[in-house]
Coordinates of C-alpha atoms (C1' of nucleotides) in Angstrom, one line a residue:
Chain A
X1 CA 210.2 125.0 140.9
X2 CA 211.1 128.4 142.3
X3 CA 214.4 128.4 144.1
X4 CA 215.8 131.6 145.4
X5 CA 219.3 131.8 146.7
X6 CA 219.3 133.8 149.9
X7 CA 222.2 135.9 148.5
X8 CA 220.0 137.2 145.7
X9 CA 217.2 139.4 146.9
X10 CA 214.6 140.8 144.5
X11 CA 215.4 143.8 142.3
X12 CA 215.3 147.0 144.2
X13 CA 213.4 149.9 142.8
X14 CA 215.1 153.2 142.3
X15 CA 214.8 156.6 140.6
X16 CA 218.2 157.4 139.5
X17 CA 217.5 159.3 136.3
X18 CA 221.0 160.7 135.9
X19 CA 221.9 158.7 132.8
X20 CA 225.4 159.0 131.6
X21 CA 225.4 158.2 127.9
X22 CA 228.9 157.2 127.4
X23 CA 228.3 154.8 124.6
X24 CA 231.4 156.0 122.8
X25 CA 232.1 152.9 120.9
X26 CA 229.6 151.0 118.9
X27 CA 230.8 149.5 115.7
X28 CA 227.9 147.2 115.1
X29 CA 226.2 147.6 111.8
X30 CA 222.5 147.7 112.4
X31 CA 220.1 145.6 110.3
X32 CA 217.1 147.3 109.0
X33 CA 214.9 145.0 110.9
X34 CA 216.8 145.5 114.1
X35 CA 216.3 149.3 113.9
X36 CA 212.7 149.0 113.1
X37 CA 211.8 146.5 115.7
X38 CA 213.9 148.3 118.3
X39 CA 212.4 151.7 117.8
X40 CA 208.8 150.7 118.1
X41 CA 209.1 148.2 120.9
X42 CA 211.4 150.5 122.9
X43 CA 208.6 153.0 123.1
X44 CA 206.7 150.6 125.4
X45 CA 209.2 151.0 128.1
X46 CA 209.7 154.8 128.1
X47 CA 206.8 155.4 130.5
X48 CA 208.0 152.9 133.1
X49 CA 210.3 153.8 136.0
X50 CA 214.0 152.8 135.7
X51 CA 215.1 150.4 138.5
X52 CA 218.6 150.2 139.7
X53 CA 220.0 146.7 140.2
X54 CA 223.3 146.3 142.0
X55 CA 226.0 144.1 140.5
X56 CA 225.4 140.4 141.3
X57 CA 221.7 140.8 142.2
X58 CA 219.1 138.9 140.3
X59 CA 216.4 140.4 138.2
X60 CA 214.3 137.3 137.7
X61 CA 214.6 133.6 138.4
X62 CA 214.5 130.5 136.3
X63 CA 211.1 128.8 136.9
X64 CA 209.3 131.9 138.0
X65 CA 206.2 133.1 136.3
X66 CA 207.2 135.4 133.5
X67 CA 204.9 138.3 134.5
X68 CA 207.2 141.0 133.2
X69 CA 209.5 141.9 130.3
X70 CA 212.6 143.8 131.1
X71 CA 214.7 146.2 129.1
X72 CA 218.3 146.9 130.0
X73 CA 218.8 150.6 129.9
X74 CA 222.4 150.6 131.2
X75 CA 224.8 147.9 132.4
X76 CA 225.2 144.3 131.5
X77 CA 223.0 141.3 132.5
X78 CA 223.8 137.6 132.3
X79 CA 221.2 134.9 131.7
X80 CA 221.9 131.5 133.1
X81 CA 220.4 128.1 133.7
X82 CA 221.5 125.5 136.2
X83 CA 222.4 122.1 134.7
X84 CA 223.1 119.2 136.9
X85 CA 224.8 119.7 140.2
X86 CA 226.7 122.9 140.7
X87 CA 227.0 123.8 137.0
X88 CA 225.7 126.7 135.2
X89 CA 225.4 127.7 131.6
X90 CA 225.3 131.3 130.7
X91 CA 223.0 131.4 127.7
X92 CA 223.5 135.1 126.9
X93 CA 224.7 138.5 128.0
X94 CA 222.5 141.4 127.5
X95 CA 223.6 145.0 127.0
X96 CA 222.0 148.4 126.9
X97 CA 218.9 148.3 124.7
X98 CA 218.4 144.6 124.9
X99 CA 215.0 143.1 125.9
X100 CA 214.7 140.2 128.3
X101 CA 211.8 137.8 128.2
X102 CA 210.4 138.5 124.8
X103 CA 210.5 134.9 123.8
X104 CA 208.9 133.6 126.9
X105 CA 205.4 132.3 127.2
X106 CA 204.8 131.1 130.8
X107 CA 207.9 130.8 133.0
X108 CA 211.3 132.3 132.8
X109 CA 213.7 129.6 131.4
X110 CA 216.7 131.5 132.8
X111 CA 217.8 133.5 135.7
X112 CA 218.8 137.0 134.9
X113 CA 221.5 138.7 137.1
X114 CA 223.2 142.0 136.9
X115 CA 226.9 141.6 135.9
X116 CA 227.5 145.3 136.6
X117 CA 225.2 147.7 138.3
X118 CA 222.3 148.1 135.9
X119 CA 219.4 150.3 135.1
X120 CA 216.4 148.3 133.9
X121 CA 212.8 149.1 133.0
X122 CA 210.0 146.7 133.1
X123 CA 206.5 146.3 131.8
X124 CA 204.0 143.6 132.5
X125 CA 203.6 140.8 130.0
X126 CA 199.9 141.4 130.0
X127 CA 200.2 145.1 128.9
X128 CA 203.0 144.2 126.5
X129 CA 200.7 141.8 124.6
X130 CA 197.8 144.2 124.8
X131 CA 199.9 146.9 123.2
X132 CA 201.3 144.6 120.6
X133 CA 197.7 143.5 119.7
X134 CA 196.4 147.0 119.6
X135 CA 199.1 148.5 117.5
X136 CA 199.6 147.3 113.9
X137 CA 203.3 148.4 113.9
X138 CA 204.2 146.5 117.0
X139 CA 203.2 143.1 115.9
X140 CA 205.7 142.9 113.0
X141 CA 208.3 144.5 115.2
X142 CA 207.8 141.9 117.9
X143 CA 208.0 139.0 115.3
X144 CA 211.1 140.6 113.9
X145 CA 212.6 140.6 117.3
X146 CA 211.8 137.0 118.0
X147 CA 213.3 136.1 114.7
X148 CA 216.5 137.9 115.6
X149 CA 216.6 136.1 118.9
X150 CA 216.2 132.8 117.2
X151 CA 219.0 133.7 114.8
X152 CA 221.3 134.7 117.6
X153 CA 220.6 131.5 119.5
X154 CA 221.4 129.5 116.3
X155 CA 224.6 131.4 115.9
X156 CA 225.6 130.7 119.5
X157 CA 224.8 127.1 119.0
X158 CA 227.1 126.9 116.1
X159 CA 229.8 128.6 118.1
X160 CA 229.5 126.1 120.9
X161 CA 230.2 123.2 118.5
X162 CA 233.5 124.5 117.2
X163 CA 236.3 121.9 117.4
X164 CA 239.4 123.9 117.9
X165 CA 237.6 124.7 121.0
X166 CA 239.1 127.2 123.3
X167 CA 240.8 129.5 120.8
X168 CA 237.9 129.7 118.4
X169 CA 235.3 130.1 121.0
X170 CA 237.1 132.7 122.9
X171 CA 238.0 134.8 119.9
X172 CA 234.5 134.5 118.7
X173 CA 233.3 135.7 122.0
X174 CA 235.6 138.7 122.0
X175 CA 234.6 139.7 118.5
X176 CA 231.0 139.5 119.4
X177 CA 231.6 141.6 122.5
X178 CA 233.0 144.3 120.3
X179 CA 229.8 144.6 118.4
X180 CA 227.6 145.1 121.4
X181 CA 226.3 148.3 122.9
X182 CA 229.0 148.2 125.5
X183 CA 230.6 151.4 126.8
X184 CA 234.3 151.5 125.9
X185 CA 236.9 152.8 128.4
X186 CA 239.0 154.4 125.7
X187 CA 240.0 154.1 122.1
X188 CA 241.3 150.6 121.2
X189 CA 240.4 149.1 124.5
X190 CA 237.5 146.6 124.8
X191 CA 235.7 146.5 128.1
X192 CA 235.0 143.0 129.4
X193 CA 232.4 143.6 132.1
X194 CA 232.0 139.9 133.1
X195 CA 234.6 137.9 135.1
X196 CA 236.5 134.8 133.9
X197 CA 234.0 132.5 135.5
X198 CA 231.2 134.1 133.6
X199 CA 233.1 133.7 130.3
X200 CA 233.9 130.1 131.1
X201 CA 230.3 129.3 131.9
X202 CA 229.2 131.0 128.7
X203 CA 231.7 129.1 126.5
X204 CA 231.5 125.8 128.2
X205 CA 235.1 125.8 129.4
X206 CA 236.8 126.0 132.7
X207 CA 238.0 129.2 134.2
X208 CA 241.6 127.9 133.9
X209 CA 241.2 127.2 130.2
X210 CA 239.9 130.7 129.6
X211 CA 242.8 132.2 131.4
X212 CA 245.4 130.1 129.6
X213 CA 243.9 130.9 126.3
X214 CA 244.0 134.6 126.9
X215 CA 247.6 134.3 128.0
X216 CA 248.4 132.5 124.7
X217 CA 246.6 135.1 122.7
X218 CA 248.6 137.8 124.5
X219 CA 251.9 135.9 123.8
X220 CA 251.0 136.0 120.1
X221 CA 250.2 139.7 120.4
X222 CA 246.6 139.4 119.3
X223 CA 244.8 140.7 122.3
X224 CA 246.5 141.9 125.5
X225 CA 244.7 142.1 128.8
X226 CA 245.0 145.4 130.7
X227 CA 243.7 144.8 134.1
X228 CA 240.9 142.3 134.7
X229 CA 238.3 144.0 132.7
X230 CA 239.9 145.4 129.6
X231 CA 241.4 144.0 126.5
X232 CA 243.6 145.8 124.1
X233 CA 242.9 144.5 120.6
X234 CA 246.2 144.5 118.9
X235 CA 245.5 142.4 115.8
X236 CA 241.9 142.6 114.9
X237 CA 242.2 140.9 111.6
X238 CA 243.9 137.9 113.1
X239 CA 241.4 137.8 115.9
X240 CA 238.5 137.7 113.5
X241 CA 240.2 135.1 111.5
X242 CA 240.8 132.9 114.5
X243 CA 237.2 133.3 115.5
X244 CA 236.0 130.9 112.9
X245 CA 237.4 131.5 109.5
X246 CA 235.6 134.7 108.9
X247 CA 234.0 134.0 105.5
X248 CA 230.4 134.2 106.6
X249 CA 231.3 136.1 109.7
X250 CA 230.4 139.7 109.6
X251 CA 227.0 139.0 108.2
X252 CA 225.7 136.2 110.3
X253 CA 227.3 136.4 113.7
X254 CA 226.3 140.0 114.5
X255 CA 222.6 139.4 114.7
X256 CA 221.7 140.9 118.0
X257 CA 218.6 141.4 120.1
X258 CA 219.0 145.1 120.5
X259 CA 216.3 147.7 120.7
X260 CA 218.1 151.0 120.3
Chain B
X1 CA 226.2 133.7 98.5
X2 CA 224.2 131.0 96.8
X3 CA 226.2 127.8 96.3
X4 CA 224.6 124.7 95.0
X5 CA 226.5 121.5 95.1
X6 CA 225.9 119.8 91.7
X7 CA 224.8 116.6 93.5
X8 CA 221.8 118.3 95.1
X9 CA 219.2 119.3 92.6
X10 CA 216.1 121.1 93.7
X11 CA 213.2 119.3 95.4
X12 CA 211.2 117.3 93.0
X13 CA 207.4 117.5 93.1
X14 CA 205.3 114.4 93.5
X15 CA 201.9 113.2 94.4
X16 CA 202.4 110.2 96.6
X17 CA 199.4 110.5 98.9
X18 CA 199.5 107.0 100.4
X19 CA 200.6 108.1 103.9
X20 CA 201.3 105.3 106.3
X21 CA 200.5 106.6 109.7
X22 CA 202.7 104.4 111.8
X23 CA 203.5 106.9 114.4
X24 CA 203.2 104.2 117.0
X25 CA 205.4 105.7 119.6
X26 CA 205.2 109.3 120.6
X27 CA 205.7 109.8 124.3
X28 CA 206.1 113.6 124.2
X29 CA 203.7 115.6 126.3
X30 CA 202.2 118.3 124.3
X31 CA 202.1 121.8 125.7
X32 CA 198.9 123.7 125.3
X33 CA 200.6 126.4 123.3
X34 CA 202.2 123.8 121.0
X35 CA 198.9 122.2 120.2
X36 CA 197.2 125.5 119.6
X37 CA 200.0 126.9 117.4
X38 CA 200.3 123.7 115.5
X39 CA 196.7 123.2 114.7
X40 CA 196.1 126.7 113.3
X41 CA 199.4 127.1 111.4
X42 CA 199.2 123.6 109.9
X43 CA 196.0 124.6 108.2
X44 CA 198.0 126.9 105.9
X45 CA 199.8 123.9 104.4
X46 CA 196.9 121.6 103.7
X47 CA 196.1 123.1 100.3
X48 CA 199.6 122.9 99.0
X49 CA 200.9 119.9 97.1
X50 CA 203.2 117.4 98.8
X51 CA 206.6 117.2 97.3
X52 CA 208.8 114.1 97.6
X53 CA 212.5 114.7 98.3
X54 CA 214.9 111.8 98.1
X55 CA 217.3 111.0 100.9
X56 CA 220.3 113.3 100.8
X57 CA 218.8 115.9 98.5
X58 CA 218.5 119.5 99.6
X59 CA 215.3 121.4 100.2
X60 CA 216.8 124.9 100.5
X61 CA 220.3 126.4 100.8
X62 CA 222.0 128.6 103.4
X63 CA 222.2 132.0 101.9
X64 CA 219.3 131.7 99.6
X65 CA 216.4 134.1 99.7
X66 CA 213.9 132.6 102.1
X67 CA 210.9 132.8 99.8
X68 CA 209.1 129.7 101.2
X69 CA 208.3 128.0 104.4
X70 CA 208.3 124.3 104.5
X71 CA 206.4 121.7 106.6
X72 CA 207.7 118.2 107.0
X73 CA 204.9 115.8 106.4
X74 CA 206.9 112.6 106.5
X75 CA 210.5 111.8 107.0
X76 CA 213.4 113.5 108.7
X77 CA 215.2 116.7 107.7
X78 CA 218.6 118.0 108.9
X79 CA 219.5 121.7 109.1
X80 CA 223.1 122.6 108.9
X81 CA 225.6 125.5 108.5
X82 CA 229.1 125.4 107.2
X83 CA 231.7 126.7 109.6
X84 CA 235.3 127.2 108.6
X85 CA 236.8 124.8 106.1
X86 CA 235.1 121.5 105.7
X87 CA 233.2 121.5 108.9
X88 CA 229.5 121.4 109.4
X89 CA 227.2 122.0 112.4
X90 CA 223.8 120.4 112.3
X91 CA 221.7 122.9 114.2
X92 CA 218.5 120.8 114.2
X93 CA 216.7 117.7 113.0
X94 CA 213.1 118.2 111.9
X95 CA 210.4 115.5 112.0
X96 CA 206.9 115.1 110.7
X97 CA 204.9 118.1 111.6
X98 CA 207.8 120.5 112.1
X99 CA 208.0 123.8 110.3
X100 CA 211.1 125.0 108.6
X101 CA 211.9 128.7 108.1
X102 CA 209.4 130.2 110.5
X103 CA 212.0 132.2 112.2
X104 CA 213.6 133.6 109.1
X105 CA 213.3 137.1 107.8
X106 CA 215.4 137.3 104.6
X107 CA 217.7 134.5 103.9
X108 CA 217.9 131.0 105.0
X109 CA 220.6 130.7 107.7
X110 CA 220.9 127.0 107.2
X111 CA 220.8 124.4 104.5
X112 CA 218.0 121.8 104.8
X113 CA 218.5 118.3 103.5
X114 CA 216.5 115.2 103.6
X115 CA 218.0 112.6 105.9
X116 CA 215.4 110.0 104.8
X117 CA 213.1 110.3 101.9
X118 CA 210.7 113.0 102.8
X119 CA 207.3 114.4 101.9
X120 CA 207.2 118.2 102.4
X121 CA 204.8 120.9 101.7
X122 CA 205.6 124.6 101.0
X123 CA 203.9 127.9 101.1
X124 CA 205.3 131.2 100.1
X125 CA 206.6 133.5 102.8
X126 CA 204.4 136.3 101.3
X127 CA 201.2 134.4 101.6
X128 CA 202.2 133.0 105.0
X129 CA 202.5 136.6 106.3
X130 CA 199.4 137.7 104.6
X131 CA 197.4 134.9 106.1
X132 CA 198.9 135.5 109.5
X133 CA 198.1 139.2 109.2
X134 CA 194.5 138.5 108.1
X135 CA 193.6 135.9 110.7
X136 CA 193.4 136.9 114.3
X137 CA 194.1 133.3 115.5
X138 CA 197.2 132.8 113.5
X139 CA 199.2 135.7 114.9
X140 CA 199.4 134.4 118.4
X141 CA 200.0 130.9 117.0
X142 CA 202.9 132.2 115.0
X143 CA 204.3 134.0 118.0
X144 CA 203.9 131.0 120.1
X145 CA 205.8 128.9 117.6
X146 CA 208.6 131.4 117.5
X147 CA 208.8 131.3 121.3
X148 CA 209.0 127.5 121.2
X149 CA 211.7 127.6 118.7
X150 CA 213.7 130.1 120.8
X151 CA 213.2 127.8 123.8
X152 CA 214.4 124.8 121.9
X153 CA 217.5 126.7 120.7
X154 CA 218.3 127.7 124.2
X155 CA 217.9 124.1 125.3
X156 CA 220.2 122.9 122.6
X157 CA 222.7 125.6 123.6
X158 CA 222.7 124.4 127.2
X159 CA 223.2 120.8 126.0
X160 CA 226.2 121.8 123.9
X161 CA 228.0 123.2 126.9
X162 CA 227.8 120.1 129.1
X163 CA 231.1 119.1 130.6
X164 CA 231.0 115.4 130.9
X165 CA 230.7 115.8 127.2
X166 CA 230.2 112.8 125.0
X167 CA 228.2 110.7 127.4
X168 CA 225.8 113.5 128.5
X169 CA 225.4 114.9 125.0
X170 CA 224.7 111.6 123.4
X171 CA 222.3 110.4 126.0
X172 CA 220.5 113.7 125.8
X173 CA 220.3 113.3 122.1
X174 CA 218.8 109.9 122.3
X175 CA 216.3 110.9 124.9
X176 CA 215.2 113.8 122.7
X177 CA 214.9 111.6 119.7
X178 CA 212.5 109.4 121.7
X179 CA 210.2 112.4 122.1
X180 CA 210.0 113.3 118.5
X181 CA 207.3 112.3 116.0
X182 CA 209.5 109.6 114.7
X183 CA 208.0 106.3 113.4
X184 CA 209.2 103.4 115.5
X185 CA 210.2 100.1 113.9
X186 CA 208.7 98.1 116.8
X187 CA 208.1 98.2 120.5
X188 CA 211.1 99.1 122.5
X189 CA 213.3 100.0 119.6
X190 CA 214.2 103.6 118.8
X191 CA 214.7 104.4 115.1
X192 CA 217.8 106.6 114.5
X193 CA 217.3 107.8 110.9
X194 CA 220.5 109.8 110.7
X195 CA 224.0 108.3 110.4
X196 CA 226.9 108.7 112.8
X197 CA 228.4 111.6 111.0
X198 CA 225.1 113.5 111.3
X199 CA 225.0 112.8 115.0
X200 CA 228.7 113.8 115.4
X201 CA 228.1 117.1 113.6
X202 CA 225.0 117.8 115.7
X203 CA 226.8 117.1 118.9
X204 CA 230.1 118.7 118.1
X205 CA 232.0 115.5 118.4
X206 CA 233.9 113.2 116.0
X207 CA 232.3 110.2 114.4
X208 CA 234.7 108.0 116.3
X209 CA 233.8 109.5 119.7
X210 CA 230.1 108.9 118.9
X211 CA 230.8 105.4 118.0
X212 CA 232.9 104.7 121.0
X213 CA 230.3 106.2 123.3
X214 CA 227.6 104.1 121.9
X215 CA 229.8 101.0 122.4
X216 CA 230.4 102.0 126.0
X217 CA 226.7 102.5 126.6
X218 CA 226.1 99.1 125.1
X219 CA 228.7 97.5 127.4
X220 CA 226.8 99.0 130.3
X221 CA 223.6 97.6 129.0
X222 CA 221.9 101.0 128.7
X223 CA 221.2 101.2 125.0
X224 CA 222.2 98.5 122.6
X225 CA 222.4 99.1 118.8
X226 CA 220.6 96.7 116.5
X227 CA 221.9 97.5 113.0
X228 CA 223.0 101.0 112.1
X229 CA 219.7 102.7 112.5
X230 CA 218.0 101.2 115.6
X231 CA 218.7 101.4 119.2
X232 CA 217.2 99.1 121.9
X233 CA 216.6 101.2 125.0
X234 CA 217.4 98.8 127.8
X235 CA 217.6 101.1 130.8
X236 CA 215.6 104.2 130.2
X237 CA 215.9 105.5 133.7
X238 CA 219.6 105.4 133.6
X239 CA 219.7 106.9 130.2
X240 CA 217.6 109.9 131.3
X241 CA 219.8 110.2 134.4
X242 CA 223.0 110.3 132.3
X243 CA 221.5 112.8 129.9
X244 CA 222.0 115.7 132.4
X245 CA 220.8 114.9 135.8
X246 CA 217.2 115.0 135.0
X247 CA 215.8 117.4 137.6
X248 CA 214.5 120.0 135.1
X249 CA 214.6 117.6 132.3
X250 CA 211.2 116.4 131.3
X251 CA 209.8 119.9 131.4
X252 CA 212.3 122.0 129.6
X253 CA 214.1 119.8 127.1
X254 CA 211.0 118.6 125.3
X255 CA 210.0 121.9 123.8
X256 CA 209.6 121.2 120.2
X257 CA 208.7 123.0 117.1
X258 CA 205.9 120.6 116.1
X259 CA 202.7 121.5 114.4
X260 CA 200.6 118.4 114.8
Chain C
dC1 C1' 249.5 148.8 153.4
dG2 C1' 247.0 144.6 154.3
dC3 C1' 243.8 141.3 153.1
dG4 C1' 240.5 138.9 150.3
dC5 C1' 239.3 137.6 146.1
dT6 C1' 240.0 136.7 141.3
dT7 C1' 243.2 135.3 138.1
dT8 C1' 247.2 133.1 136.5
dT9 C1' 250.4 129.3 136.4
dG10 C1' 252.1 124.5 137.0
dA11 C1' 251.9 119.5 136.9
dA12 C1' 249.4 115.3 136.6
dT13 C1' 245.3 113.2 134.9
dT14 C1' 241.6 112.4 131.9
dA15 C1' 239.0 113.1 127.7
dT16 C1' 238.9 113.7 122.9
dT17 C1' 240.8 113.8 118.5
dT18 C1' 243.6 112.0 114.8
dC19 C1' 245.4 108.7 111.9
dA20 C1' 245.2 104.1 110.5
dA21 C1' 243.5 99.6 110.1
dT22 C1' 239.7 96.4 110.3
dC23 C1' 235.0 95.0 110.4
dG24 C1' 230.4 94.1 108.4
dG25 C1' 226.5 94.8 105.6
dC26 C1' 224.9 95.3 101.0
dG27 C1' 224.5 95.4 96.2
dT28 C1' 226.6 94.2 91.7
dG29 C1' 228.5 91.4 88.4
dG30 C1' 230.6 87.1 87.3
Chain D
dC1 C1' 224.9 81.7 94.4
dC2 C1' 229.1 83.5 95.7
dA3 C1' 233.1 86.7 95.4
dC4 C1' 234.3 91.2 95.2
dG5 C1' 234.4 96.0 96.3
dC6 C1' 232.3 99.9 98.5
dC7 C1' 230.9 102.6 102.3
dG8 C1' 229.7 103.4 106.9
dA9 C1' 230.9 102.0 111.4
dT10 C1' 234.0 100.3 114.8
dT11 C1' 238.3 99.6 117.1
dG12 C1' 243.2 100.5 118.3
dA13 C1' 247.2 103.4 119.5
dA14 C1' 249.5 107.7 119.7
dA15 C1' 249.1 112.6 120.0
dT16 C1' 246.8 116.5 121.6
dA17 C1' 243.6 119.3 124.2
dA18 C1' 241.1 120.2 128.3
dT19 C1' 240.2 119.4 133.1
dT20 C1' 241.4 118.9 137.8
dC21 C1' 243.8 119.9 141.9
dA22 C1' 247.1 122.8 144.0
dA23 C1' 249.8 126.8 144.6
dA24 C1' 251.4 131.4 143.6
dA25 C1' 250.6 136.0 141.9
dG26 C1' 248.1 140.3 141.2
dC27 C1' 244.5 143.4 141.4
dG28 C1' 241.4 146.2 144.0
dC29 C1' 239.3 147.8 148.0
dG30 C1' 239.1 149.4 152.5

DNA sequence: CGCGCTTTTGAATTATTTCAATCGGCGTGG
DNA sequence: CCACGCCGATTGAAATAATTCAAAAGCGCG
């Protein structure tokens, strides 16, 4: 079932090669596997042309034939599925370096949309698999990537089941955001590219609950919003603690699907 | 961090070959990939000895080195993680034919425990990867399996975010249970091998909420419990409808990680 | 500087949890 | 064979959390 909202035309191709590498802030530890998988699979995309996708535009649609894989070169992408009438679940956000569609076999299971203006590269599924089959380094890298993706999905699942809902979920979300390849405005500030509705749909909450929770965290001087898209992290230790009692945190919850 | 509760000794080996194939009820459509992946990967396990694990005993522990892959031959296994103090998330249930540990790279991310008495087979991760590398049919099968696992995890994620929570989640759970390779007591009855606490921890609800929801479904004559471990499905259509408005349901939510 | 849109805040309603008590099956021992 | 106690499941009532609907506020863009 292919359904295209009229407001979301297909990705426009462009040739804007003036990359600004302002990835100033990236505190994620990189797993050995992540690095390995990333380096080799990234090489498949270098020869393709970067496409510019305006904020809000779709890159691919749930239900479409998954003929391409995409790599986010710059910007933020949200993946969502429609469930029931009028509701949406954002299953993941993807940042610079992340691959979209690696775990697909036939159809896209999610719609991908640009949260901010993005640069993306694409290769066909066919040539991707040919390359993976040809090379003997790419196979393990691909498998490693799939395993990371599965681990991330499991992690997200766990997060979604937290009881002390809003607080835990939101803190967990903020902490994860910190560990992504997400350009930071300036020291101590965390950029939050997505709007409140996106966050709500990702966390399974309403926009009002998200807003109220942020307000409460601000009152406790843990994180303080500065404008709509930035958070000042005042008390990181407390934030991490609130995000799910920390013990197994730094290890497990930072698995990412990042190719850089 | 390896922590073994004293009540959960390691899996005991056994040789009980008297399989009773009473898989009378299995209405899951099988995807082409699923069948393919299953047939070839299953072959890796046939030479290994079946081990019998008593109900409640652990098969492997979160945090342990993932030196083996397991296949459930008979029975039901639950996978869980500990989050915060005293709470548990059951990330998945595995049934006959399912593989445990395929998406792991180093450590087990979950603890696996037998819900019912199980027969399981194991092979070492090392030889699994050697076999996959040697054969040219196994690689794609393995990748296909990983993709299915990712799809299932995504599906579960979506389910966890449903708003009209308890009813939708529980109905969705019941419907999924129907499509698993789960021996049925007799026509029209659905066996529910896990207890209420397991269901609650899987759905992110309390045991009381699960119980109340079942009671309400029974009052509406949709499913009626018969004893603790069986449900009579009275109105399947309504059940499916309640489980999340059905439109994309039969296709997407039945992806499984099944090797038969 | 205005307007439109997202976000925040408020109040009432609904859903879910929590705590506590009861039920019901099942196995053991008298 | 029956009584007892245990354990999982159910039910009830009060407390809490989250949603809904509605209105006000604030940011950002022209």
